Structure formats: C-alpha cells, structure tokens
Amino acid sequence: MSRIYSIPGQGNGPLIEKKSVSDFFDRRAEKIKTLGPVKAVIYQDKQSGLAEARNAAEKFKLLPLLRLDGAQRVLDVGCGTGRWVSDLLPISSFYHGIDACEGLVAYAREQFFLVPNCCFTVASADNFSLQSIGEKLTFDRILCAGVLIYLNDEEVLRALRCMANALSPSGLILLREPMGVDQRLTISEHYSDDMEQIYSAIYRTRGELEALIAKVMPAGSFRLAGCGDVYDEPTLNNRNDTKQQWLLLERI
Ligand SMILES: C[S@@+](CC[C@H](N)C(=O)[O-])C[C@H]1O[C@@H](n2cnc3c(N)ncnc32)[C@H](O)[C@@H]1O
C-alpha cells in the first residue's frame, strides 16, 4: 500500500500489477448498478456532482479537438462504459470501443445494442491490431482517455504502437490523462477511502509521456498538434499533485 513519488535521476519507481488493475475494473463494472456509468469510470464516488461536472467539462474541451464532421471512423481505446459513444456517434461514421474489462464491455454492449455503426470488443490496449479487433479499415481518430495510467512504461510503448498501426494517414490520436504535476507519482495497491477499493496507477509527468510518445511516433511521422489542461474551472481539480491534461498527436 503506497504512494511513491519518483526522484529525478533515480529510476521510475515501482511497476503496477496487471492483476490489481483488472480486479479494480472488474469491481467498478459490478458497481455500475449503484454508481451509474459516469462515476464508474470517472470516480469521485462520495462527491456529489463532481464526476458529472468533470464529464461535461471534459467533453466540452475535448470534442472540438477531434475535428469530426460525420465522415470519420473513431476508435475508443479503453472505452469503459461507453461514456463517449453518444457524443461521438452523431458526428462520426463509425465507432468501435475496445476495453480489457469484460464487465465494462458487456455493459457498453447492452446500452448500445442495435445502435448502428457502433461496436465493442474486449481487447488489451497494448496488444491489439486491426485484424484482432475484426477491422479491415484504419481509423481516422483514436481517443484514449484515462487509460495509460494503468499501464507500465513498456506497455504504454506497446499501446502507442498499436494505436499508430491502427491510424489512417493524417489521422489524429487524442490522449487524455491525469498527469503528475512536478513528479511522477506511482500509486501501488493503495486503499482509496473514496472508492472503497484498492487502487494502482502511474501518474507520469507530461515530459515523461512525451518522451515515450517520441520513441514510437518520431518527429518525421507524427507531430504534437496541441496539448493543455482539461479543466478550466479550478474546483474540478481536487488534487495538487496530479492534473488532467490532453495531448493531440497528428500523423504527418
Ligand atoms: C478511467 S477508465 C476510462 C474509461 C473511458 N476511456 C472513459 O473515458 O470513460 C479506464 C479504462 O481503461 C481500461 N483499461 C485499463 N487497462 C487497460 C488495458 N490494458 N487495455 C484496455 N483497457 C484497459 C479500464 O478497463 C477502464 O475501462
């Protein structure tokens, strides 16, 4: 049970356990009945209205960044409960959500059963290909919101490679992540009073994430088309050491 800040120059701190992450999300899927589909993936279980306010502010900020005009195929990596489907589908031609958690995918499938141009697949963010998720065509847009914090660095590199391989020419990848403000913070098997669950995650600094991105998406093939804070309203950020940020990557 620990919260560990990495000391610059002394390595990147402990790894997080895949099993701890998958147990956490299996339990979140079970809790959808009581929490609803937004809190299940945004958390803040005991804070009335905060998850919903964050959901609205995030979509207000991020949706325009995707530059969707109805013609694009969208891949949502780590789609969770399908929180983005109703916002993305009306302005895209096809939506495919993938997630490692069977319970969350089952919920999303049930919610969007028979909705045209929409499907979900159980798949790991760091081990998928177009073929493995049953697709023939690449995606014009890839959204990956709040997922990379549950992956160790090697897995993040693999996930970024999988996304790059699934992306169309001139396509965009939008990453939304809670990031360490000054330092990387690793939370390993930490009991959260708010969620009443054991939690593990890695809050990388933006510099660390950009360094990983540069290894997979070099300057000649991708450019950083933008980055910034997700919330303009200070009360939506209730932590000092981490902050929700976004990065937009464009294939060139
Ligand atoms: C904080 S939730 C965000 C869900 C969704 N992106 C959203 O914004 O509502 C994180 C999601 O990442 C998924 N996830 C965690 N590790 C994953 C992995 N290795 N591969 C695929 N999905 C993963 C979880 O199952 C969960 O649905």
XYZ file of C-alpha atoms and ligand atoms in Angstrom:
279
model
C 0.000 0.000 0.000
C 1.904 3.062 -1.154
C 2.066 6.415 -2.864
C 5.555 6.851 -4.285
C 6.996 9.973 -5.891
C 9.898 9.211 -8.211
C 13.085 11.106 -7.501
C 14.601 12.587 -10.682
C 17.588 10.525 -11.795
C 16.708 7.561 -9.575
C 14.582 5.467 -11.904
C 10.883 5.407 -12.438
C 9.589 3.838 -9.266
C 7.719 0.557 -8.881
C 5.694 -1.234 -11.510
C 1.969 -1.706 -11.086
C 0.428 -5.175 -11.184
C -1.873 -6.061 -14.106
C -3.992 -8.204 -11.759
C -4.517 -5.302 -9.362
C -5.729 -3.124 -12.269
C -8.027 -5.791 -13.705
C -9.506 -6.613 -10.263
C -10.148 -2.902 -9.742
C -12.071 -2.536 -13.025
C -13.970 -5.816 -12.572
C -15.280 -4.347 -9.311
C -16.077 -0.988 -10.998
C -18.163 -2.913 -13.548
C -20.071 -4.568 -10.695
C -20.659 -1.155 -9.134
C -22.269 0.418 -12.243
C -25.664 -0.561 -10.824
C -25.156 1.706 -7.821
C -22.773 4.345 -9.189
C -24.000 4.705 -12.779
C -21.847 4.649 -15.929
C -20.107 8.005 -15.388
C -18.913 7.606 -11.786
C -17.921 4.017 -12.560
C -15.095 5.354 -14.753
C -14.552 8.932 -13.505
C -14.688 8.000 -9.792
C -15.263 10.612 -7.037
C -17.767 8.129 -5.611
C -18.606 10.132 -2.485
C -18.546 13.604 -4.048
C -21.954 14.605 -5.208
C -21.957 16.013 -8.749
C -18.174 16.149 -9.272
C -17.945 13.231 -11.731
C -20.832 14.631 -13.795
C -19.289 18.131 -13.810
C -15.943 16.662 -14.932
C -17.666 14.604 -17.615
C -19.358 17.709 -19.048
C -16.236 19.917 -18.846
C -14.037 17.252 -20.428
C -16.375 16.724 -23.369
C -16.783 20.486 -23.869
C -12.992 20.836 -24.121
C -12.056 17.668 -25.998
C -14.797 17.052 -28.560
C -13.867 20.016 -30.815
C -10.226 18.869 -30.791
C -11.232 15.710 -32.653
C -12.461 17.772 -35.666
C -15.247 15.336 -36.512
C -17.615 16.124 -39.391
C -19.530 12.867 -39.651
C -17.161 11.116 -42.037
C -14.567 9.746 -39.637
C -14.104 6.277 -38.177
C -13.359 6.513 -34.447
C -11.572 4.007 -32.224
C -12.007 4.481 -28.452
C -9.146 2.657 -26.703
C -10.133 1.718 -23.144
C -13.753 2.731 -23.768
C -15.056 1.645 -20.344
C -18.831 2.009 -20.050
C -19.069 3.696 -23.469
C -19.200 7.153 -21.873
C -18.183 8.818 -25.159
C -20.480 6.936 -27.577
C -23.483 9.269 -27.541
C -21.230 12.274 -28.124
C -19.055 10.744 -30.836
C -21.521 8.717 -32.901
C -23.671 11.623 -34.192
C -20.549 13.283 -35.624
C -18.684 10.244 -36.929
C -19.368 7.444 -39.399
C -18.404 4.527 -37.165
C -17.450 3.978 -33.517
C -15.516 0.984 -32.152
C -14.764 0.790 -28.431
C -12.197 -1.654 -27.073
C -11.509 -2.386 -23.419
C -9.741 -5.066 -21.389
C -12.545 -5.353 -18.820
C -15.207 -7.858 -19.880
C -17.770 -6.491 -17.426
C -17.444 -2.933 -18.736
C -17.636 -4.078 -22.367
C -20.710 -6.200 -21.559
C -22.391 -3.129 -20.038
C -21.489 -0.930 -23.043
C -22.783 -3.558 -25.489
C -26.065 -3.782 -23.616
C -26.514 0.009 -23.605
C -25.813 0.412 -27.317
C -27.340 -2.853 -28.520
C -28.674 -2.461 -32.086
C -27.285 1.078 -32.412
C -25.948 1.214 -35.983
C -22.261 1.842 -36.728
C -21.220 1.040 -33.196
C -19.461 -1.975 -31.716
C -17.339 -3.055 -28.751
C -14.569 -5.616 -28.368
C -12.718 -6.993 -25.369
C -9.077 -6.242 -26.179
C -5.987 -5.055 -24.423
C -4.755 -1.552 -25.284
C -1.203 -2.856 -25.537
C -1.921 -5.920 -27.630
C -4.385 -5.295 -30.435
C -4.316 -4.919 -34.203
C -6.977 -4.069 -36.774
C -7.201 -7.782 -37.552
C -7.521 -8.872 -33.901
C -10.460 -6.496 -33.339
C -12.166 -7.564 -36.584
C -11.479 -4.420 -38.610
C -10.240 -4.103 -42.195
C -10.009 -0.309 -42.364
C -7.836 2.039 -40.324
C -9.318 4.700 -38.013
C -9.262 8.453 -38.681
C -9.453 9.305 -34.989
C -8.300 7.438 -31.883
C -9.396 8.521 -28.431
C -7.627 7.130 -25.382
C -8.965 8.725 -22.198
C -7.641 7.848 -18.761
C -6.104 4.513 -19.764
C -2.314 4.850 -19.976
C -2.043 5.446 -16.201
C -2.950 1.773 -15.745
C -0.044 0.611 -17.905
C 3.656 0.301 -17.092
C 6.070 2.143 -19.408
C 6.771 -0.879 -21.640
C 3.034 -1.441 -22.016
C 2.491 2.247 -22.831
C 5.053 1.933 -25.646
C 3.231 -1.139 -26.984
C -0.152 0.593 -26.686
C 1.114 3.639 -28.590
C 2.483 1.315 -31.296
C -0.883 -0.466 -31.561
C -2.630 2.913 -31.904
C -0.141 4.150 -34.523
C -0.657 0.943 -36.543
C -4.440 1.380 -36.470
C -4.387 5.056 -37.506
C -5.152 6.391 -41.017
C -2.851 8.779 -42.881
C -3.390 12.305 -41.444
C -5.278 10.710 -38.539
C -5.430 12.135 -35.014
C -4.789 10.474 -31.653
C -6.216 12.284 -28.628
C -4.776 11.224 -25.277
C -6.407 12.411 -22.053
C -4.513 11.503 -18.916
C -4.178 12.584 -15.321
C -0.517 13.592 -15.103
C 1.963 14.214 -12.321
C 2.386 17.987 -11.924
C 6.056 18.126 -10.896
C 6.910 14.467 -10.374
C 5.828 11.033 -11.413
C 3.539 9.511 -8.798
C 3.024 5.745 -8.578
C 0.111 4.520 -6.533
C 0.578 0.871 -5.780
C -2.147 -1.166 -4.082
C -3.404 1.903 -2.241
C -6.754 1.736 -0.451
C -8.975 4.588 -1.629
C -11.461 5.731 1.021
C -13.492 7.470 -1.660
C -13.907 4.347 -3.788
C -13.531 1.783 -1.003
C -11.271 -0.168 -3.335
C -7.599 -0.955 -3.765
C -6.179 1.292 -6.488
C -2.985 1.219 -8.583
C -1.940 3.759 -11.222
C 1.040 5.686 -12.597
C 0.719 9.451 -12.954
C 3.506 10.355 -15.383
C 4.622 13.902 -15.936
C 3.795 15.324 -19.353
C 7.529 15.258 -20.163
C 7.682 11.532 -19.385
C 4.664 10.778 -21.547
C 6.037 12.893 -24.400
C 9.357 11.005 -24.173
C 7.506 7.678 -24.529
C 5.489 9.060 -27.441
C 8.671 10.244 -29.185
C 10.077 6.694 -29.086
C 7.108 5.308 -31.010
C 5.971 8.296 -33.050
C 9.100 10.109 -34.199
C 9.006 13.751 -35.283
C 9.072 12.904 -39.005
C 5.886 10.828 -38.857
C 3.851 12.499 -36.095
C 3.590 15.987 -34.692
C 2.224 17.261 -31.412
C -0.776 19.224 -32.690
C -1.706 20.566 -29.254
C -1.786 19.985 -25.525
C -3.331 21.576 -22.474
C -5.378 21.282 -19.313
C -8.738 19.530 -19.449
C -10.464 21.634 -16.801
C -10.515 25.434 -16.875
C -12.530 25.544 -13.662
C -10.076 25.107 -10.714
C -12.669 23.425 -8.470
C -12.837 20.457 -10.863
C -9.235 19.541 -9.996
C -9.270 18.307 -6.409
C -5.604 17.271 -6.232
C -2.412 19.347 -6.141
C -0.005 16.669 -7.314
C -1.890 15.499 -10.433
C -3.794 17.269 -13.188
C -5.963 16.128 -16.101
C -4.267 17.036 -19.360
C -4.677 16.289 -23.051
C -2.241 15.724 -25.913
C -3.222 15.686 -29.585
C -0.988 13.743 -31.982
C -1.308 14.082 -35.743
C 0.140 11.706 -38.295
C 2.019 13.659 -40.984
C -10.712 5.569 -16.092
S -11.474 4.400 -17.119
C -11.820 5.410 -18.558
C -12.832 4.804 -19.479
C -13.129 5.628 -20.736
N -11.958 5.844 -21.527
C -13.736 6.947 -20.380
O -13.079 7.977 -20.610
O -14.862 6.964 -19.892
C -10.088 3.435 -17.659
C -10.449 2.314 -18.611
O -9.252 1.714 -19.080
C -9.479 0.320 -19.196
N -8.191 -0.348 -19.182
C -7.270 -0.409 -18.189
N -6.208 -1.119 -18.587
C -6.454 -1.499 -19.864
C -5.726 -2.249 -20.837
N -4.517 -2.763 -20.582
N -6.284 -2.436 -22.048
C -7.513 -1.936 -22.340
N -8.247 -1.233 -21.466
C -7.720 -1.011 -20.242
C -10.347 0.006 -17.988
O -10.977 -1.238 -18.113
C -11.272 1.213 -17.982
O -12.400 0.989 -18.755
